[in-house]
PDB file of C-alpha atoms and ligand atoms in Angstrom:
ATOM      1  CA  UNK A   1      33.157  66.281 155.051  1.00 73.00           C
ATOM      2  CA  UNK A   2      36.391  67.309 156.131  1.00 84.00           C
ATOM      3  CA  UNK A   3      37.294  71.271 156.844  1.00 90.00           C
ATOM      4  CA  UNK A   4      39.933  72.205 154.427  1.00 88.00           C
ATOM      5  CA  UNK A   5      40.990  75.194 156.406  1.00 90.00           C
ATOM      6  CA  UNK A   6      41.858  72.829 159.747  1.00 89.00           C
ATOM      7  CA  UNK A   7      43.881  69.961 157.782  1.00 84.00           C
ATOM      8  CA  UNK A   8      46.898  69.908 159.545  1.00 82.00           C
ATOM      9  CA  UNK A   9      49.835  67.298 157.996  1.00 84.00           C
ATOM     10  CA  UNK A  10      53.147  66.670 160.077  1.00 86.00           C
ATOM     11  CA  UNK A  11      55.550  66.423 157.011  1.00 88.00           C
ATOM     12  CA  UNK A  12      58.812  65.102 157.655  1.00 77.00           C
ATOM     13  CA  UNK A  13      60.378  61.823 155.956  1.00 69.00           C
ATOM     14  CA  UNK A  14      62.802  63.115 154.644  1.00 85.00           C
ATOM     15  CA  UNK A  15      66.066  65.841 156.498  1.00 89.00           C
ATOM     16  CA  UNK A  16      67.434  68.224 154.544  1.00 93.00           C
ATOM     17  CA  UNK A  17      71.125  67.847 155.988  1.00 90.00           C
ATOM     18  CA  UNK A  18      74.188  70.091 155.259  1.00 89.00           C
ATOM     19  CA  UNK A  19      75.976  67.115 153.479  1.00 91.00           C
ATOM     20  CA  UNK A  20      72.244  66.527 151.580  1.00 92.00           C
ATOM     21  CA  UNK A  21      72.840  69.681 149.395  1.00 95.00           C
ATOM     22  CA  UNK A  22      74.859  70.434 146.513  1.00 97.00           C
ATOM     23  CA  UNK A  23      77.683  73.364 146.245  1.00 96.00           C
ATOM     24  CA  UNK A  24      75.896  74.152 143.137  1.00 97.00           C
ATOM     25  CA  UNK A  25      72.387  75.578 143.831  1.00 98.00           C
ATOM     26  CA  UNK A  26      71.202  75.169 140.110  1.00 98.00           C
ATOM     27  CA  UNK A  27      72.564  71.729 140.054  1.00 98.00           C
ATOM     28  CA  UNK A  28      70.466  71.222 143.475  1.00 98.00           C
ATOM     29  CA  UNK A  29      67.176  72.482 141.850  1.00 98.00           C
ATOM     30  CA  UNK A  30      67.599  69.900 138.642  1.00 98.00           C
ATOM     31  CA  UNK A  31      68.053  67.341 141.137  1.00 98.00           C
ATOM     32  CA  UNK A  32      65.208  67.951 143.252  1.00 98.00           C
ATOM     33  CA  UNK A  33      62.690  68.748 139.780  1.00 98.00           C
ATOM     34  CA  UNK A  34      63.989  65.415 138.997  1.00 98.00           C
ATOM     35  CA  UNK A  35      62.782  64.013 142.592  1.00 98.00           C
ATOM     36  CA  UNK A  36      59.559  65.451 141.894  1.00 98.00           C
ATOM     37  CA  UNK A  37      58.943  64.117 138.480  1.00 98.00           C
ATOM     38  CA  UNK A  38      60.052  60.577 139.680  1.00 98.00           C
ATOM     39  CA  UNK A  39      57.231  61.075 142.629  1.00 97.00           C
ATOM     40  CA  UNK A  40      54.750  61.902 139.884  1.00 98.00           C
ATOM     41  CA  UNK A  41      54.286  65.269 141.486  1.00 98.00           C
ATOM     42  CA  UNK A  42      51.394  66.646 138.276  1.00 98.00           C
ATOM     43  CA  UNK A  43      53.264  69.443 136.360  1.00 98.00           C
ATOM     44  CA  UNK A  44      56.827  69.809 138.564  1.00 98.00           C
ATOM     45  CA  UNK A  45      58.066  72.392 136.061  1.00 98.00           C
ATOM     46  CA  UNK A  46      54.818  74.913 137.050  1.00 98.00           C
ATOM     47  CA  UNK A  47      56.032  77.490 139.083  1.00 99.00           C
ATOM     48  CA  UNK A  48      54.318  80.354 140.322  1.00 99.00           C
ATOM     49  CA  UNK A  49      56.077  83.846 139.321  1.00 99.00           C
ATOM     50  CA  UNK A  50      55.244  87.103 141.154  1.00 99.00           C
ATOM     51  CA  UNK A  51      56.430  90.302 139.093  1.00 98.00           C
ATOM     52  CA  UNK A  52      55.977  94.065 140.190  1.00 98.00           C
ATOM     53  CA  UNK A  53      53.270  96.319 138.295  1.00 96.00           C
ATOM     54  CA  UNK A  54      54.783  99.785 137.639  1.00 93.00           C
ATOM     55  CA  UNK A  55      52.817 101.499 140.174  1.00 95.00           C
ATOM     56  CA  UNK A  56      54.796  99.146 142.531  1.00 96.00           C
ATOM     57  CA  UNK A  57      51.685  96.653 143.294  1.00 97.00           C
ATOM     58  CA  UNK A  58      52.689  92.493 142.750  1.00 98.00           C
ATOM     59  CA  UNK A  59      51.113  90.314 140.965  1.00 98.00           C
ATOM     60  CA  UNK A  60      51.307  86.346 140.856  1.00 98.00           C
ATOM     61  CA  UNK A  61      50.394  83.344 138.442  1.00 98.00           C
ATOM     62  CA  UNK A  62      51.518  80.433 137.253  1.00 98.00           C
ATOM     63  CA  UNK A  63      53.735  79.538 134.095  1.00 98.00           C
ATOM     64  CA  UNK A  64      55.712  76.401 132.747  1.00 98.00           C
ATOM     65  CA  UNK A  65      59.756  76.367 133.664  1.00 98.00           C
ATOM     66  CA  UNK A  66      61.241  75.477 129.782  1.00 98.00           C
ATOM     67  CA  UNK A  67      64.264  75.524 130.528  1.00 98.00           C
ATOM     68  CA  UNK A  68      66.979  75.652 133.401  1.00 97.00           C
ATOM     69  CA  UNK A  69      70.815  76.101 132.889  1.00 94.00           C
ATOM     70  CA  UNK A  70      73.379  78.321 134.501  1.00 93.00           C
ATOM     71  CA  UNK A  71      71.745  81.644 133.423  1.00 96.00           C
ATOM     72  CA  UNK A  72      68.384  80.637 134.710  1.00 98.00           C
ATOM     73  CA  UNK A  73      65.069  79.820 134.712  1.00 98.00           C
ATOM     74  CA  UNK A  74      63.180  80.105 131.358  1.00 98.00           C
ATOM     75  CA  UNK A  75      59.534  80.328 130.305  1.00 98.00           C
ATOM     76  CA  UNK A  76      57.377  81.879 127.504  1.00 98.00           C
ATOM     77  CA  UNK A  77      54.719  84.084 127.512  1.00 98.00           C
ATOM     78  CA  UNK A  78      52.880  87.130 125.760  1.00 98.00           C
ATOM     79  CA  UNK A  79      55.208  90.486 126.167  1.00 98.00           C
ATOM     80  CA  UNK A  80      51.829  92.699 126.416  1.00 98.00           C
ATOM     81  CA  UNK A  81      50.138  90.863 129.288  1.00 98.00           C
ATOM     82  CA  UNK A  82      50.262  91.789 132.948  1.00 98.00           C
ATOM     83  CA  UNK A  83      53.691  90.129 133.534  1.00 98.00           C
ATOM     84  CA  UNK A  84      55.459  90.806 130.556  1.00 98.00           C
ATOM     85  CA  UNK A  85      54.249  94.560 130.816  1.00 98.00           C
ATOM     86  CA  UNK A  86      55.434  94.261 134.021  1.00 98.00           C
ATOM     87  CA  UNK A  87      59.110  92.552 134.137  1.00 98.00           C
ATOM     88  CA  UNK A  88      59.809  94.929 130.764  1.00 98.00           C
ATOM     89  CA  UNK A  89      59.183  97.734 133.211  1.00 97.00           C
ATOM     90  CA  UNK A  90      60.817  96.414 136.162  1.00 98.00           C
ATOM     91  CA  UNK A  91      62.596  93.193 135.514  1.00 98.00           C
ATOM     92  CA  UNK A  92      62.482  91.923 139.293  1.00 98.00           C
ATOM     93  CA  UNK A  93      61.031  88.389 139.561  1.00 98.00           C
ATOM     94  CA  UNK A  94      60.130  85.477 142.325  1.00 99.00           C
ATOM     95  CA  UNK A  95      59.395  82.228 141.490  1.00 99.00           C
ATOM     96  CA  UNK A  96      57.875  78.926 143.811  1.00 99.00           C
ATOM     97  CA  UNK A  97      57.936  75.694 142.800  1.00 98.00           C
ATOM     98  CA  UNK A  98      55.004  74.343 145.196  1.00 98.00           C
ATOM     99  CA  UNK A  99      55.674  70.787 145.251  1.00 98.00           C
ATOM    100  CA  UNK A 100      52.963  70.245 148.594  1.00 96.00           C
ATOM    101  CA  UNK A 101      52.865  66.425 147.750  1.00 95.00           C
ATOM    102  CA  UNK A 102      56.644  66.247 148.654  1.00 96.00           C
ATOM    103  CA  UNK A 103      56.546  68.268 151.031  1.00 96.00           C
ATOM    104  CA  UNK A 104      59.068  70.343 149.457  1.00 97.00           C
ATOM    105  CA  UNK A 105      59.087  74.005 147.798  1.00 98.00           C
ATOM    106  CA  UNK A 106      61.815  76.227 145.858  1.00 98.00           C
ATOM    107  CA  UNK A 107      61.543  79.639 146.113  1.00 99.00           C
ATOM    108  CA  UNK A 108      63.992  81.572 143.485  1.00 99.00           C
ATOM    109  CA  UNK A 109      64.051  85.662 143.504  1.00 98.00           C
ATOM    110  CA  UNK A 110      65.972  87.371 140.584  1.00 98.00           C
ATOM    111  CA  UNK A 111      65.949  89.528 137.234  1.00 98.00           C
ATOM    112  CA  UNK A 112      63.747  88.324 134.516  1.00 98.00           C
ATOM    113  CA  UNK A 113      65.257  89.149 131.075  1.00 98.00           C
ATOM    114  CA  UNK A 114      63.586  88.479 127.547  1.00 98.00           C
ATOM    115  CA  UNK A 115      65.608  85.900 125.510  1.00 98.00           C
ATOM    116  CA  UNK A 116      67.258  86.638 122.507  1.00 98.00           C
ATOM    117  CA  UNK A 117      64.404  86.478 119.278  1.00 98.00           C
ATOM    118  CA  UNK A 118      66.135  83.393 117.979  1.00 98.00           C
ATOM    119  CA  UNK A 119      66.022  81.309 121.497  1.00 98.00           C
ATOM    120  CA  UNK A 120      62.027  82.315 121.228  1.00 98.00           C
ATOM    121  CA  UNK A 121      61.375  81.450 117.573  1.00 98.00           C
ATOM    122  CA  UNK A 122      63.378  77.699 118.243  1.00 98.00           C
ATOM    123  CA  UNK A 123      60.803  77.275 120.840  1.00 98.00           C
ATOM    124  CA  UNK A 124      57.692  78.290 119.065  1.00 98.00           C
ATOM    125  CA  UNK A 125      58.621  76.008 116.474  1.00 98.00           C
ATOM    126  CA  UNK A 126      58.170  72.681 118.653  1.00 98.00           C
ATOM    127  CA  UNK A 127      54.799  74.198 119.899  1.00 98.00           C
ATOM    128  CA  UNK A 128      51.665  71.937 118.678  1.00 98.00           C
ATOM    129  CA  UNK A 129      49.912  74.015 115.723  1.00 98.00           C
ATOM    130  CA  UNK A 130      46.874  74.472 117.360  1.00 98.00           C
ATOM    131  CA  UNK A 131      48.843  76.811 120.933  1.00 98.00           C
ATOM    132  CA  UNK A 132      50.712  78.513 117.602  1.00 98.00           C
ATOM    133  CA  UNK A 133      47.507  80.010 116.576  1.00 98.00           C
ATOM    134  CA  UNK A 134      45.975  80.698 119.920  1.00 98.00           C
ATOM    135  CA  UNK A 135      49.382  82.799 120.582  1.00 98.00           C
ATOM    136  CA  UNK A 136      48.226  84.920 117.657  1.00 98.00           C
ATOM    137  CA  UNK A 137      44.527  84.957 119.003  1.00 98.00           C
ATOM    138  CA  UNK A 138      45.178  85.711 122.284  1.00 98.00           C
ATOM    139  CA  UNK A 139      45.563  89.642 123.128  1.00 97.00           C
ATOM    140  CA  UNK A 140      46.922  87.782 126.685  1.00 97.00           C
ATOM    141  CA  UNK A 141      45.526  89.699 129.775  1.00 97.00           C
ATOM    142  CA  UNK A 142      43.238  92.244 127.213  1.00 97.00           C
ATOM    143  CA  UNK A 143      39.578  91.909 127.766  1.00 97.00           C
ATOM    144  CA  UNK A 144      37.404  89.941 125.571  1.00 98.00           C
ATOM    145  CA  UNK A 145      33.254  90.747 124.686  1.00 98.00           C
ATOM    146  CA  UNK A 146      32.981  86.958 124.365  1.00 98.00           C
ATOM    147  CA  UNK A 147      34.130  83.419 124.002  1.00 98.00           C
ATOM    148  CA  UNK A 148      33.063  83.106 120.614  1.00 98.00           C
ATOM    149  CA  UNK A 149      34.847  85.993 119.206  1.00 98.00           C
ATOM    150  CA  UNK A 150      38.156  84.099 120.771  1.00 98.00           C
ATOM    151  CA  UNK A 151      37.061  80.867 118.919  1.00 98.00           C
ATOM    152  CA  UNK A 152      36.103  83.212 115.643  1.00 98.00           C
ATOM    153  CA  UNK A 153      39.614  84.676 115.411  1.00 98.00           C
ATOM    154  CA  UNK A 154      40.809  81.400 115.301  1.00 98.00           C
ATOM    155  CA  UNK A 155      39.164  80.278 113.036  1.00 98.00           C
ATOM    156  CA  UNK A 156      40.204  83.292 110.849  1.00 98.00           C
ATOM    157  CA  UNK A 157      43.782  82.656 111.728  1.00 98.00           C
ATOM    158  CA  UNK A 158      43.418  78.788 110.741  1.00 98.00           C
ATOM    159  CA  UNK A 159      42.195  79.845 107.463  1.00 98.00           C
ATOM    160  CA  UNK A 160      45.109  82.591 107.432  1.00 98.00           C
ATOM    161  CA  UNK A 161      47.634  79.766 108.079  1.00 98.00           C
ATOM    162  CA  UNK A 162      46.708  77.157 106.577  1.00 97.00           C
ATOM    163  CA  UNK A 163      49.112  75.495 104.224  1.00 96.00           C
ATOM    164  CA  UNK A 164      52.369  77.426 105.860  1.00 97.00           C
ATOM    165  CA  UNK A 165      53.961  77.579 108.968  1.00 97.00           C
ATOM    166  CA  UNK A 166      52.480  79.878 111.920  1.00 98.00           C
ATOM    167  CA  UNK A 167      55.242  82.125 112.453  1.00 98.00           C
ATOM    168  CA  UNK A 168      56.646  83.537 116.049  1.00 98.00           C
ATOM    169  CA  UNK A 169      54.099  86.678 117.014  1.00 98.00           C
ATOM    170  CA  UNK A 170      56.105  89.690 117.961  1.00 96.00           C
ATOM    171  CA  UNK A 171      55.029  89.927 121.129  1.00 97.00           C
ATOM    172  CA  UNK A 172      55.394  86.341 122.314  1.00 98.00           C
ATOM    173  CA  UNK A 173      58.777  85.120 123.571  1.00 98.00           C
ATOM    174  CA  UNK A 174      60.417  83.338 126.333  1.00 98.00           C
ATOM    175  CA  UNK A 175      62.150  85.313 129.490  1.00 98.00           C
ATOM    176  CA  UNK A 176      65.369  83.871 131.715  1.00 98.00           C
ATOM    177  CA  UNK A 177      64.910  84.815 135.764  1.00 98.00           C
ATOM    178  CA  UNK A 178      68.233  84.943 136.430  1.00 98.00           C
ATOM    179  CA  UNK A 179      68.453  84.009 140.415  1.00 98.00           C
ATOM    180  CA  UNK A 180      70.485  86.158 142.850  1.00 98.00           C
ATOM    181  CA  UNK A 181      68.644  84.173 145.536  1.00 98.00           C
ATOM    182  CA  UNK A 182      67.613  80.166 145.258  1.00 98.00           C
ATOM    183  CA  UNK A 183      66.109  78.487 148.702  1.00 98.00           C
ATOM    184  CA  UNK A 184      65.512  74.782 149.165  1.00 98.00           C
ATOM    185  CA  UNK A 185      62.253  74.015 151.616  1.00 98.00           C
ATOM    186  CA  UNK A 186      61.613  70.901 153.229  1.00 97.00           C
ATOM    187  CA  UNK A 187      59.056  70.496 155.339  1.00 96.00           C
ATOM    188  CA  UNK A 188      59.905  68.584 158.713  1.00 94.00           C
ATOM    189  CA  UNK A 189      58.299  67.628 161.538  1.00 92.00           C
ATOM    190  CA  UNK A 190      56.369  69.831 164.028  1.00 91.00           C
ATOM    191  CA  UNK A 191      56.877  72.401 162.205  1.00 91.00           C
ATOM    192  CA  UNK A 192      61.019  72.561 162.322  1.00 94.00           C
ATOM    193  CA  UNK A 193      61.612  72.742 158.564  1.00 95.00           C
ATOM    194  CA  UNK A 194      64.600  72.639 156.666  1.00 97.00           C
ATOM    195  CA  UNK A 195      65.709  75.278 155.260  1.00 98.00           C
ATOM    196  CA  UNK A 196      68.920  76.012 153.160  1.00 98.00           C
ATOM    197  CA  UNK A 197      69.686  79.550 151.122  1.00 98.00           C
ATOM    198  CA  UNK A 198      71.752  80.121 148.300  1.00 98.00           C
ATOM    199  CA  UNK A 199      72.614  84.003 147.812  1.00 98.00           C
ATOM    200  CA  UNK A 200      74.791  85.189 144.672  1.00 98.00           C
ATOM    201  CA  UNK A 201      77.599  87.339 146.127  1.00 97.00           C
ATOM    202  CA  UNK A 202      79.848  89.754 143.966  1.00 95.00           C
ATOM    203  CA  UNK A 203      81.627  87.552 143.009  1.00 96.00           C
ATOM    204  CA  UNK A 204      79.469  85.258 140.960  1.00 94.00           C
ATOM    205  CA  UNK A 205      80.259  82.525 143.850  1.00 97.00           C
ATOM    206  CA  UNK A 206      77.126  80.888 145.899  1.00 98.00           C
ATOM    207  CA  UNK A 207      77.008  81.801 149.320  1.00 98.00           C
ATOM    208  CA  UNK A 208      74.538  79.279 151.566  1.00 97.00           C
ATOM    209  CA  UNK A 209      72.990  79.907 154.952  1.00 98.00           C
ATOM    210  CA  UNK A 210      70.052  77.851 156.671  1.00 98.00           C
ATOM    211  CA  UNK A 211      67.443  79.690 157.791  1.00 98.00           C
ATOM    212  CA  UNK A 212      65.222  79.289 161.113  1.00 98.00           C
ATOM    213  CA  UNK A 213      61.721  77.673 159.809  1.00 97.00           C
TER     214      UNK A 213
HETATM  215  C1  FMN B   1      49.650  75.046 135.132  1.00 96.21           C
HETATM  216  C2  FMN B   1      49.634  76.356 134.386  1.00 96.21           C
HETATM  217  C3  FMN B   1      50.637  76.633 133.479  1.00 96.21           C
HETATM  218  C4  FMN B   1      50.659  77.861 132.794  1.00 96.21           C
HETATM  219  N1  FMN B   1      51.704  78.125 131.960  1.00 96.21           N
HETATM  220  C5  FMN B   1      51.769  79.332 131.356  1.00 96.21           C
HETATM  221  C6  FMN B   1      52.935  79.682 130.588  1.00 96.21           C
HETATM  222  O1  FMN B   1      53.919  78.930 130.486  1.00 96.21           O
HETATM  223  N2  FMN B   1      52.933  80.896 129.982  1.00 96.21           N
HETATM  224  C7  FMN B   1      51.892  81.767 130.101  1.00 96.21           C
HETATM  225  O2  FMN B   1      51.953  82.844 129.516  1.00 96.21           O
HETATM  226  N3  FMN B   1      50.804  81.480 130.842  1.00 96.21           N
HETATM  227  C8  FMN B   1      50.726  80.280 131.475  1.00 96.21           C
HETATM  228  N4  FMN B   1      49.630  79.975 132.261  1.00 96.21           N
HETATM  229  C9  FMN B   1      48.553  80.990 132.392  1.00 96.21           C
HETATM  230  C10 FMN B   1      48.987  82.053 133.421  1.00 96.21           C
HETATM  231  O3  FMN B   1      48.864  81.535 134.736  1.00 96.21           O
HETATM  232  C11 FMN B   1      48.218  83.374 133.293  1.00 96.21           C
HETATM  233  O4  FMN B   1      46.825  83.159 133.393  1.00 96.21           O
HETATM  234  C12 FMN B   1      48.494  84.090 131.969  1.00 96.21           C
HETATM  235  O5  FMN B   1      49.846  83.971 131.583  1.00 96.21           O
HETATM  236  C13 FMN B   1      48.140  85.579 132.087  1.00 96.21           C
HETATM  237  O6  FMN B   1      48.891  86.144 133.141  1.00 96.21           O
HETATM  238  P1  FMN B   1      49.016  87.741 133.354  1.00 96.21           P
HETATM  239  O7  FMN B   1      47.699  88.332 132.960  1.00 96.21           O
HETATM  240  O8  FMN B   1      49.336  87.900 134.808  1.00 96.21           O
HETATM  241  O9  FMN B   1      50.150  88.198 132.475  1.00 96.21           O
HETATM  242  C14 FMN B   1      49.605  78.785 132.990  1.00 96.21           C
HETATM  243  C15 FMN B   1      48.597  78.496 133.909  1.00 96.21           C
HETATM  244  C16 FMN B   1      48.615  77.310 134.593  1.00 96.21           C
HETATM  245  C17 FMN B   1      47.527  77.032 135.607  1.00 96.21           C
END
């Protein structure tokens, strides 16, 4: 069996080139989320988001991109849980798109604000029925006796429901990370990767740099 820890992969098909990136760094990310859904990478829109706890100690996991547009990048989650807790307190935000299989990652560093009620309700309405009611179930990040009380409240909720729409829970909406930073990764060969920054200035304008791998 092979040793995980000693795998070693020379990436490298593919330069990352001055000419190979677009002006617009949000433009540039569509793009390369469309690259990675043509390459069947499995979920391209997961992205792992780090916030910052209160007491000033991180905290990382993954959640589904919704959305992307000149404001930022979107995604929907419980407002009591660790993150939401967390960005409400201190709205600072990183997000990584890990797309290994490409050998390519996106690493975007911002302010995470919550969307307005309306944006969040729109969105909770195309959610299947049965992640409407486990919104609703779900205390996200509380601790739970059991499994079977989780399932039980469901149940409860299903009986609650049924024969009306699930409506929006309070505490469950979507949030915008609005970038002030956006970097595009690709790895190369030996080690020399590509990489290209995007930094918001004053001015609103993109300013890029490449960075030493
Ligand atoms: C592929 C994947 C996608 C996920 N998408 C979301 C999401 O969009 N929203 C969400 O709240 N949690 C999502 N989760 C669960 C989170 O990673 C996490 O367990 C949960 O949000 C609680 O996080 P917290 O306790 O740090 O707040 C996803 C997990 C995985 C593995």
């Amino acid at each position: 069996m092979s040793d995980p820890l000693s795998q070693h992969t020379d990436y490298g098909q593919l330069p990352l080139g001055d000419s190979d990136v677009l002006d617009d760094p949000i433009a540039q990310f569509r793009l390369w989320l469309a690259n990675a859904s043509d390459a069947s990478v499995y979920e391209p829109n997961a992205m792992v988001l780090s916030t910052v706890d209160v007491d000033g100690s991180p905290s990382s996991r993954t959640v589904l991109l919704r959305a992307i547009d000149e404001t930022g990048f979107e995604f929907f989650t419980n407002y009591s849980s660790i993150k939401g807790r967390a960005l409400i307190a201190n709205p600072a935000a990183a997000l990584v798109f890990p797309w290994y299989s490409i050998h390519r990652q996106v690493l975007v560093r911002g302010s995470a604000q919550p969307v307005a009620a309306a944006l969040s309700d729109q969105y909770f309405a195309t959610r299947p029925r049965g992640s409407q009611i486990a919104a609703h179930a779900s205390e996200q990040s509380q601790p739970i006796a059991s499994r079977a009380l989780l399932e039980q409240r469901v149940t409860e909720l299903e009986h609650e429901f049924d024969g009306r729409d699930v409506p929006r829970p309070d505490d469950w909406g979507g949030f915008v990370v609005e970038p002030h930073t956006i970097e595009f990764w690709q790895g190369r060969s030996s080690r020399l990767h590509d990489r290209v920054r995007f930094m918001r200035a004053a001015s609103g304008e993109w300013e890029r740099m490449r960075l030493q791998p």
